[in-house]
Tab-separated table of C-alpha atoms in Angstrom:
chain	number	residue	atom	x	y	z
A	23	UNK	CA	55.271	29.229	-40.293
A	24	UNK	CA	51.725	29.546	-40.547
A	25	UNK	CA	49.320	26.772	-43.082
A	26	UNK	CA	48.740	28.116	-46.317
A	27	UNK	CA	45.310	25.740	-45.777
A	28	UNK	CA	44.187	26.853	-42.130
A	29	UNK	CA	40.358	26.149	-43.706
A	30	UNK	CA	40.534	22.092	-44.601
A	31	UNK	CA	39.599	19.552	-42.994
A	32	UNK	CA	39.620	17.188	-45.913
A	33	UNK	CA	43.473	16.993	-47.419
A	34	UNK	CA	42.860	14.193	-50.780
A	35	UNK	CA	46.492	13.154	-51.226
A	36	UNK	CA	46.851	12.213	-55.124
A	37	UNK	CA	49.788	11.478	-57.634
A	38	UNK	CA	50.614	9.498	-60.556
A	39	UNK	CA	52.081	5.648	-59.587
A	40	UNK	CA	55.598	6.002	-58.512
A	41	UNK	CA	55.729	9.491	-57.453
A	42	UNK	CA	55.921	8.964	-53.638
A	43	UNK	CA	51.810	9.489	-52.942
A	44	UNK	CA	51.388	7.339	-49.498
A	45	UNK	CA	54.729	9.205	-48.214
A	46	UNK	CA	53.126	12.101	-48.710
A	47	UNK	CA	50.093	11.362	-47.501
A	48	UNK	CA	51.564	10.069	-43.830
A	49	UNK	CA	54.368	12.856	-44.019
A	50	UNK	CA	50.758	14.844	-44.123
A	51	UNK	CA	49.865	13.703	-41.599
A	52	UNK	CA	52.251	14.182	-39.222
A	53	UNK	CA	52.837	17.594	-39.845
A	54	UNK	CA	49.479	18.446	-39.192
A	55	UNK	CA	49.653	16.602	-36.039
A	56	UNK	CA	52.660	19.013	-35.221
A	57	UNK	CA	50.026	21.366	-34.269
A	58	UNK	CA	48.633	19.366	-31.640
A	59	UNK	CA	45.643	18.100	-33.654
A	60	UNK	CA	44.303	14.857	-33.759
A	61	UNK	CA	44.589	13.549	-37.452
A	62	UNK	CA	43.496	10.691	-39.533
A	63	UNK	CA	45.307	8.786	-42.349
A	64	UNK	CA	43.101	6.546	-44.739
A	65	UNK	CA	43.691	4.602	-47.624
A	66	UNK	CA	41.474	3.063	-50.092
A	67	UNK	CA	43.122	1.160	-52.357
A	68	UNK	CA	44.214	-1.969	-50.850
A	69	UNK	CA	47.743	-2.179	-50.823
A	70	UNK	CA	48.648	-1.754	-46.746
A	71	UNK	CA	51.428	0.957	-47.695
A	72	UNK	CA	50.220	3.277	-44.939
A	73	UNK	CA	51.496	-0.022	-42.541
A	74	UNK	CA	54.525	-0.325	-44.480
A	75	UNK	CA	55.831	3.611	-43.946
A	76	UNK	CA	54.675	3.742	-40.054
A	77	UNK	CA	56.094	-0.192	-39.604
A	78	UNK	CA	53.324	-1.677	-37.716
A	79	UNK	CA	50.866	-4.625	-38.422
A	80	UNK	CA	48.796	-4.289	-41.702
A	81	UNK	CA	45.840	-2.218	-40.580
A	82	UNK	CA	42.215	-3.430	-40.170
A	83	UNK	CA	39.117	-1.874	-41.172
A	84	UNK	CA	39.130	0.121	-37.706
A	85	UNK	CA	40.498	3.576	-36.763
A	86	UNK	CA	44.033	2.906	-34.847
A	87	UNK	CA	46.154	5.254	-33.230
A	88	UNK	CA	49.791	4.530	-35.155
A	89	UNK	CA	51.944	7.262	-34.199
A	90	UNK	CA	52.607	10.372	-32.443
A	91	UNK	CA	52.701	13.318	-34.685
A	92	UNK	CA	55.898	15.595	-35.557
A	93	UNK	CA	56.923	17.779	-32.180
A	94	UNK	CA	55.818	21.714	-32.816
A	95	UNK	CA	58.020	24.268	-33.403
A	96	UNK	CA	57.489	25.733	-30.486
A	97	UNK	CA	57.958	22.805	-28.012
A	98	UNK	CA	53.727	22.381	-28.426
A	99	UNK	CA	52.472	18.860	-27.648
A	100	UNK	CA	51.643	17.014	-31.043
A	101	UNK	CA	48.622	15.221	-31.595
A	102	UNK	CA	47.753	11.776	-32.260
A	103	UNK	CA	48.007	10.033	-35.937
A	104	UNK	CA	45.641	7.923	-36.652
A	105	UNK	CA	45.147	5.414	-39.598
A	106	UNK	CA	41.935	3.992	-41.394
A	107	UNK	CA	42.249	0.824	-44.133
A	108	UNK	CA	39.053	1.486	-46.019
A	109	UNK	CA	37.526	-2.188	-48.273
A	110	UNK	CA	34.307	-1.287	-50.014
A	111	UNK	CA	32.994	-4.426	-48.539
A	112	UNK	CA	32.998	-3.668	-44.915
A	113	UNK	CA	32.166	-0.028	-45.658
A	114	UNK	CA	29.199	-1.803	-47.221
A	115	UNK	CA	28.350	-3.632	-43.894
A	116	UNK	CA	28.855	-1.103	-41.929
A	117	UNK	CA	26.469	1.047	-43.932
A	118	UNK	CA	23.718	-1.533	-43.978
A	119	UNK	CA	24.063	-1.803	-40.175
A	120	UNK	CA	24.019	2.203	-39.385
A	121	UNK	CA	21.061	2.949	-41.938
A	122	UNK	CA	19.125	-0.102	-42.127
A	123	UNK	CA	19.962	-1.824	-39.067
A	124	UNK	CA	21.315	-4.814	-40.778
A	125	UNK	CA	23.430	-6.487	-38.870
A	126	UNK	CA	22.965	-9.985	-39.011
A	127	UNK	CA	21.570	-10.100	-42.357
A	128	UNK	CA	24.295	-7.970	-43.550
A	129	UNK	CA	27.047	-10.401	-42.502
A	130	UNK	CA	24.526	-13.119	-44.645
A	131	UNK	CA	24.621	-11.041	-47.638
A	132	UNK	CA	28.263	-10.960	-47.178
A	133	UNK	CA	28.513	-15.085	-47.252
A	134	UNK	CA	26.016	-15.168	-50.302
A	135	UNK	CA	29.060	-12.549	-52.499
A	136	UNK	CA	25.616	-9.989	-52.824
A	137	UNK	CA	28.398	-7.596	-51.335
A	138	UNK	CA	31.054	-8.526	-53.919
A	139	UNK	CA	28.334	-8.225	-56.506
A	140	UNK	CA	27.477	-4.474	-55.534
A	141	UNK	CA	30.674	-3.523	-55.767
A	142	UNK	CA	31.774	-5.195	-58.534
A	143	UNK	CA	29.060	-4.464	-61.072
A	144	UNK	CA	27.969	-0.887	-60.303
A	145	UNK	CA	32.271	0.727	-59.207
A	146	UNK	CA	30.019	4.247	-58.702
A	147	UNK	CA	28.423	2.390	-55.830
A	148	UNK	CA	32.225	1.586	-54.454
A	149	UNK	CA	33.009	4.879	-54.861
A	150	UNK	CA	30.379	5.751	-52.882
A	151	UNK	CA	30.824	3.788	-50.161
A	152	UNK	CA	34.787	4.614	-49.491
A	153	UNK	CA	34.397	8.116	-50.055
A	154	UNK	CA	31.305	7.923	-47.651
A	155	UNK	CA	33.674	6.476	-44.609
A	156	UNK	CA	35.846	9.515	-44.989
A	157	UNK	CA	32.737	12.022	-45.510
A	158	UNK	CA	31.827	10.531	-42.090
A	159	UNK	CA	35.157	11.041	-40.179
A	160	UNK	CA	35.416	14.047	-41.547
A	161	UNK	CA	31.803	14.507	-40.089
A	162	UNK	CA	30.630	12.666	-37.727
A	163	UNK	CA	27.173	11.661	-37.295
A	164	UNK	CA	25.116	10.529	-34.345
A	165	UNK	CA	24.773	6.883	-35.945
A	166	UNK	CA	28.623	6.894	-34.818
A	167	UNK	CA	28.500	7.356	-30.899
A	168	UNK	CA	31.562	7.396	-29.375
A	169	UNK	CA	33.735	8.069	-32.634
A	170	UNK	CA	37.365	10.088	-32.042
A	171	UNK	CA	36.573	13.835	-33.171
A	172	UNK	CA	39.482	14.465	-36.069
A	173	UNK	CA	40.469	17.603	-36.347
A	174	UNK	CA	42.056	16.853	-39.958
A	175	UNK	CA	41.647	14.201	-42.226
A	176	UNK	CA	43.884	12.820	-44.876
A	177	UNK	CA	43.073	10.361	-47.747
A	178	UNK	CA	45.661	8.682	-49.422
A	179	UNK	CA	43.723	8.556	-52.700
A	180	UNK	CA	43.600	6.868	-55.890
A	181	UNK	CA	46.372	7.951	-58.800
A	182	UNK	CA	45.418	10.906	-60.709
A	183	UNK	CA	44.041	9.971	-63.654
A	184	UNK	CA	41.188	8.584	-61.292
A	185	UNK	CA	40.618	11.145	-58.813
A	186	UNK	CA	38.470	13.466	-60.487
A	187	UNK	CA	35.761	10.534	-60.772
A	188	UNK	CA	36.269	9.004	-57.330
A	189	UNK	CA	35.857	12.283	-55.702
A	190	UNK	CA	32.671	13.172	-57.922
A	191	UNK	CA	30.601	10.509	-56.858
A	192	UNK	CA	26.981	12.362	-57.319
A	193	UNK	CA	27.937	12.417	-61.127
A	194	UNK	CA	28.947	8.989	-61.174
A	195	UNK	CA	25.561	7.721	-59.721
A	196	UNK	CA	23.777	9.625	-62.195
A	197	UNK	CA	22.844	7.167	-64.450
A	198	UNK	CA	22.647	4.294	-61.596
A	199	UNK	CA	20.809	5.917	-58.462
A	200	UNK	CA	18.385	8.723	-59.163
A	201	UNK	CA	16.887	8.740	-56.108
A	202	UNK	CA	17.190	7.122	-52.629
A	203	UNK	CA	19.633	7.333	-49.422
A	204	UNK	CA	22.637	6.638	-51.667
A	205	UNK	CA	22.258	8.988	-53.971
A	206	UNK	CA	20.863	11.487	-51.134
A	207	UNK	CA	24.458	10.097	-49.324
A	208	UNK	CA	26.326	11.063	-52.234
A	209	UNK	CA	24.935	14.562	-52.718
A	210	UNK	CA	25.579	15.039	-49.562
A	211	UNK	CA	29.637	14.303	-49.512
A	212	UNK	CA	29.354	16.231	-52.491
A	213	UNK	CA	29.192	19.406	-50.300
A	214	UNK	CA	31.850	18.489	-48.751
A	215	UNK	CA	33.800	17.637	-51.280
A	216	UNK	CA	33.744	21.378	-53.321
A	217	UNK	CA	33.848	23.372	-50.387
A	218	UNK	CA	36.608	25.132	-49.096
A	219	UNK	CA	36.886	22.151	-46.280
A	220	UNK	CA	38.261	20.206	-48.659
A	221	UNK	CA	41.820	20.137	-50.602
A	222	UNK	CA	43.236	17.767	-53.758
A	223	UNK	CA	46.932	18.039	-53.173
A	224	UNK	CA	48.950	16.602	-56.244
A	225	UNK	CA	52.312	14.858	-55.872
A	226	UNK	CA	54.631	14.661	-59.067
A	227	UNK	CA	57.902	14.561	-59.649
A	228	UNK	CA	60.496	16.700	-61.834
A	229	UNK	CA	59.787	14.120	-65.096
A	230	UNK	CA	57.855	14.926	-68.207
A	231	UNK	CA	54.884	12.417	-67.803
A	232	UNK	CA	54.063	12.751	-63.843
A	233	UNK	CA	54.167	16.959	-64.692
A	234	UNK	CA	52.294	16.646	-67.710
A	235	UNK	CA	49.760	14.267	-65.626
A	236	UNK	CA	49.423	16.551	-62.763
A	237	UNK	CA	48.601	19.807	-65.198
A	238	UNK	CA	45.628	17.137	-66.627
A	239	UNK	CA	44.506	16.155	-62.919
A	240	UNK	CA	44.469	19.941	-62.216
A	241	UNK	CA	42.400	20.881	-65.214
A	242	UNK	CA	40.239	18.391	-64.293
A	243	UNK	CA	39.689	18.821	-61.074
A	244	UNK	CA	38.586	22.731	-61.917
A	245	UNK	CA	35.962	21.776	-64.029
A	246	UNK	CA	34.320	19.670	-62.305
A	247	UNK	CA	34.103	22.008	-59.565
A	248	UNK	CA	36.374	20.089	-57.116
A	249	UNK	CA	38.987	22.214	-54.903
A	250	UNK	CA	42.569	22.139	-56.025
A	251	UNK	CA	45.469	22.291	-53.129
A	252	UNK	CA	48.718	22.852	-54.045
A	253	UNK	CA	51.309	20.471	-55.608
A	254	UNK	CA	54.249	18.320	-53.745
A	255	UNK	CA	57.672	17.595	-56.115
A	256	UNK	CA	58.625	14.482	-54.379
A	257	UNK	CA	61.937	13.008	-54.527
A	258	UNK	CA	63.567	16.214	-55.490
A	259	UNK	CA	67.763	15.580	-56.540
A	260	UNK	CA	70.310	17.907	-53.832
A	261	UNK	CA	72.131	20.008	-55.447
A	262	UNK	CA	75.299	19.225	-54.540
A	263	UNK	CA	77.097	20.890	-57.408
A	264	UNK	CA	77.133	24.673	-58.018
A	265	UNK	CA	75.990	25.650	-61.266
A	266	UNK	CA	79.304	26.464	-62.945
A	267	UNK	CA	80.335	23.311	-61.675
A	268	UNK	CA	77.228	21.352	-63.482
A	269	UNK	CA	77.779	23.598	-66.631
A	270	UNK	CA	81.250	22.069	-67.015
A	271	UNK	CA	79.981	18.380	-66.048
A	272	UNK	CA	77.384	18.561	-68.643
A	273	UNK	CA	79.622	19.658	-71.250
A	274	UNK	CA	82.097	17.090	-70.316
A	275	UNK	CA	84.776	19.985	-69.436
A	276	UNK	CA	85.114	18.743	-65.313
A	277	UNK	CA	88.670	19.681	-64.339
A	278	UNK	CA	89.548	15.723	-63.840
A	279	UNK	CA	92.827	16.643	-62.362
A	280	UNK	CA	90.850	19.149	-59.648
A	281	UNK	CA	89.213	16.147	-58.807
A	282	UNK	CA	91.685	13.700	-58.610
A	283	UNK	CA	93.801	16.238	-56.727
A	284	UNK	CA	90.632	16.789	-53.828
A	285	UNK	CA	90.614	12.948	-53.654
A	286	UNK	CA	94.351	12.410	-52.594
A	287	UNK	CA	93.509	15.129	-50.613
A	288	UNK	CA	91.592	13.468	-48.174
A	289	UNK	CA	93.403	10.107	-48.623
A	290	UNK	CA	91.001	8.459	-51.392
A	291	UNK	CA	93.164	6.443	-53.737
A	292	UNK	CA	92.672	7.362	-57.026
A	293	UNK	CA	92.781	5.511	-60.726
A	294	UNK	CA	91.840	6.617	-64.256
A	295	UNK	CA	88.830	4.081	-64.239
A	296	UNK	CA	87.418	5.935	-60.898
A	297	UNK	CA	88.357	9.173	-62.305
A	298	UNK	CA	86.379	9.258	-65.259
A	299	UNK	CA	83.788	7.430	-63.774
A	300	UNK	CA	82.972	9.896	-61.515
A	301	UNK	CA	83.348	12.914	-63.989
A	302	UNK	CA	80.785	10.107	-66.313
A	303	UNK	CA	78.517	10.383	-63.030
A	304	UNK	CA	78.815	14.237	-62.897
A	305	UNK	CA	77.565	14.216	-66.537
A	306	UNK	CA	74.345	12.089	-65.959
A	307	UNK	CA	73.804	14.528	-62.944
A	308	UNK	CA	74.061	17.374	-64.554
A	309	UNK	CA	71.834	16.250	-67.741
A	310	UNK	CA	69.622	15.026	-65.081
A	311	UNK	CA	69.559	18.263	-62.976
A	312	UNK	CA	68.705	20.595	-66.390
A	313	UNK	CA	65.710	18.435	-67.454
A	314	UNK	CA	64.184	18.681	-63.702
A	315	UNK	CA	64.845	22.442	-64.184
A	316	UNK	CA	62.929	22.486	-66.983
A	317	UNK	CA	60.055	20.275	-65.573
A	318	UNK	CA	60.153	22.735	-62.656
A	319	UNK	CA	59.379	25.557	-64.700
A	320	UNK	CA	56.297	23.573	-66.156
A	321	UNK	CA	55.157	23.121	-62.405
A	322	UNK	CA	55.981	26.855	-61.629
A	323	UNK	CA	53.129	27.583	-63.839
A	324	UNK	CA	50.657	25.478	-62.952
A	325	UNK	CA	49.137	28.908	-61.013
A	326	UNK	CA	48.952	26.875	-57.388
A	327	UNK	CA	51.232	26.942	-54.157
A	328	UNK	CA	54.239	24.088	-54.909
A	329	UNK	CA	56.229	22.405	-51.981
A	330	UNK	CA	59.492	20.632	-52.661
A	331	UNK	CA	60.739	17.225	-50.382
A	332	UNK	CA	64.166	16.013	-51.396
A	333	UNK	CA	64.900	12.129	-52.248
A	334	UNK	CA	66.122	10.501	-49.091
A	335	UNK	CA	69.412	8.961	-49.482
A	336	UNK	CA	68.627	6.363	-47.306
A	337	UNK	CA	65.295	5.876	-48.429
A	338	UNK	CA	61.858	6.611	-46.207
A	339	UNK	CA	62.041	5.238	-43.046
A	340	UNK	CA	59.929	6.542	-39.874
A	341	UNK	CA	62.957	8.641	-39.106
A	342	UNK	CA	62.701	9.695	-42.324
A	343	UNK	CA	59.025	10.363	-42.382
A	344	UNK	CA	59.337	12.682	-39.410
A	345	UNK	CA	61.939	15.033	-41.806
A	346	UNK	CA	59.479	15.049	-44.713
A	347	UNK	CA	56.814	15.954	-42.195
A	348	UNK	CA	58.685	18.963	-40.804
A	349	UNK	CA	59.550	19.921	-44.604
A	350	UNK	CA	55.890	19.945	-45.157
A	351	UNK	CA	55.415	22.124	-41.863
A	352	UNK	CA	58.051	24.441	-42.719
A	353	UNK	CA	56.972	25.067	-46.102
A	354	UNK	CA	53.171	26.045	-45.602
A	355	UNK	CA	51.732	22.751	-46.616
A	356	UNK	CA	50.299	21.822	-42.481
């Protein structure tokens, strides 16, 4: 199946805490690799959970090859996934050492906490400076000689109720930096960042506050002018039950000697207790099952493309990365 986003370079990976964002994000990643393109996780936020998912050593603040992406459909060769762990404060020596030549000194205003300062007191200026280490993989310069050309770029970003600022970085210097190279920087990414190059893909899941959060993000995103992708329901329940099935779980009607009768069946022994315990777990299914339905509608109408990835029994291993990734694929999302 062809990508429903053959144009981006720049997929933003966003979602309200809990809803699965960084699984996305390398799942992403992978299945764009599928295609036999060279791709680039980063993260910005701290927490090493892109080292976590891929099970390797927590990440410096260097561009390391991590995996192999997800095999094509047709037997192509995949490309190579690689990850980026982005701190403000080396993206703040590194930029004094590209633009200014500051090497030495740099590493000086590092010991003196000037860097911790900068960050600290003026967060547009952090902004700035991790959104401007994916502006340059994304588009690499001749300060970087040498650098891997990425053919995509994903960015595990911050939750949604901060995206909308930490993409719009020009607006949040207003008031700090009127003029000078980080405020030229910043207009500059901001190019980037509303053109069609550029994606914010929003992960939810089928509950009331994550869908009402992602409808927010979405308005939000559209007003300021920033490119909206399509939305990922993460950790979506199977549905293991047919719907005449849940109808009678959820009214508490299951046919409990059906069930009992298709346990002996297959040599289960059976008791009352595990009976209605089961028919107890049908119920909290089905209830379950008819408030996602409900939530999906909500999502249905959010007016952009949706992509589904059910919960993983087992929970997300790399194995289980490599399924989510050929979900993605198979879907339209890579």
């Amino acid at each position: 199946m062809s990508s429903d986003w053959p144009r981006v370079q720049l997929h933003v990976v966003t979602g309200k805490g809990g809803t699965g964002k960084t699984t996305v994000a390398a799942s992403l990643a992978l299945a764009l690799a599928s295609h036999g393109k060279n791709v680039l996780v980063c993260e910005v936020e701290g927490r090493q959970g892109l080292a976590r998912m891929f099970d390797v050593d927590p990440l410096p603040y260097a561009e390391t090859r991590i995996a192999t992406g997800l095999r094509g459909p047709d037997g192509q060769r995949p490309g190579a996934v690689h990850a980026l762990h982005i701190d403000p404060e080396s993206a703040l020596l590194e930029y004094l050492a590209m633009y200014y030549r500051l090497g030495r000194a740099g590493k000086a205003l590092d010991r003196f906490g000037v860097i911790e300062f900068a960050t600290t007191i003026a967060p547009g200026v952090r902004d700035v400076l991790l959104t401007g280490k994916v502006f340059e993989a994304v588009q690499r310069n001749s300060r970087n000689k040498g650098a891997v050309e990425y053919d995509a770029v994903v960015l595990d970003a911050p939750p949604t109720g901060r995206i909308t600022q930490f993409l719009n970085v020009s607006d949040e210097l207003a008031g700090l930096a009127k003029v000078g190279p980080i405020k030229s920087q910043a207009d500059t990414m901001m190019t980037l960042f509303r053109s069609p190059r550029t994606a914010v893909h929003l992960v939810t899941v089928l509950e009331e506050m994550p869908v009402q959060e992602t409808a927010d993000g979405i308005e939000e995103l559209r007003a300021a002018g920033l490119p909206v992708g399509g939305v990922v329901v993460n950790l979506v329940r199977p549905r293991d039950l047919p719907d005449e099935a849940l109808a009678q779980a959820a009214a508490g009607r299951l046919d409990k000697e059906a069930v009992r009768a298709d346990l002996d069946a297959v040599g289960v022994a059976t008791t009352k207790t595990l009976v209605d315990g089961l028919a107890a777990e049908a119920r909290d299914h089905a209830e379950r099952r008819a408030l996602e339905e409900s939530q999906r509608a909500l999502v249905d109408g959010l007016g952009v493309p949706t992509y589904e990835l059910e919960r993983l029994a087992g929970g997300v291993d790399l194995g289980g990365l490599y399924d989510l990734a050929a979900t993605l694929r198979d879907q339209g999302l890579a």
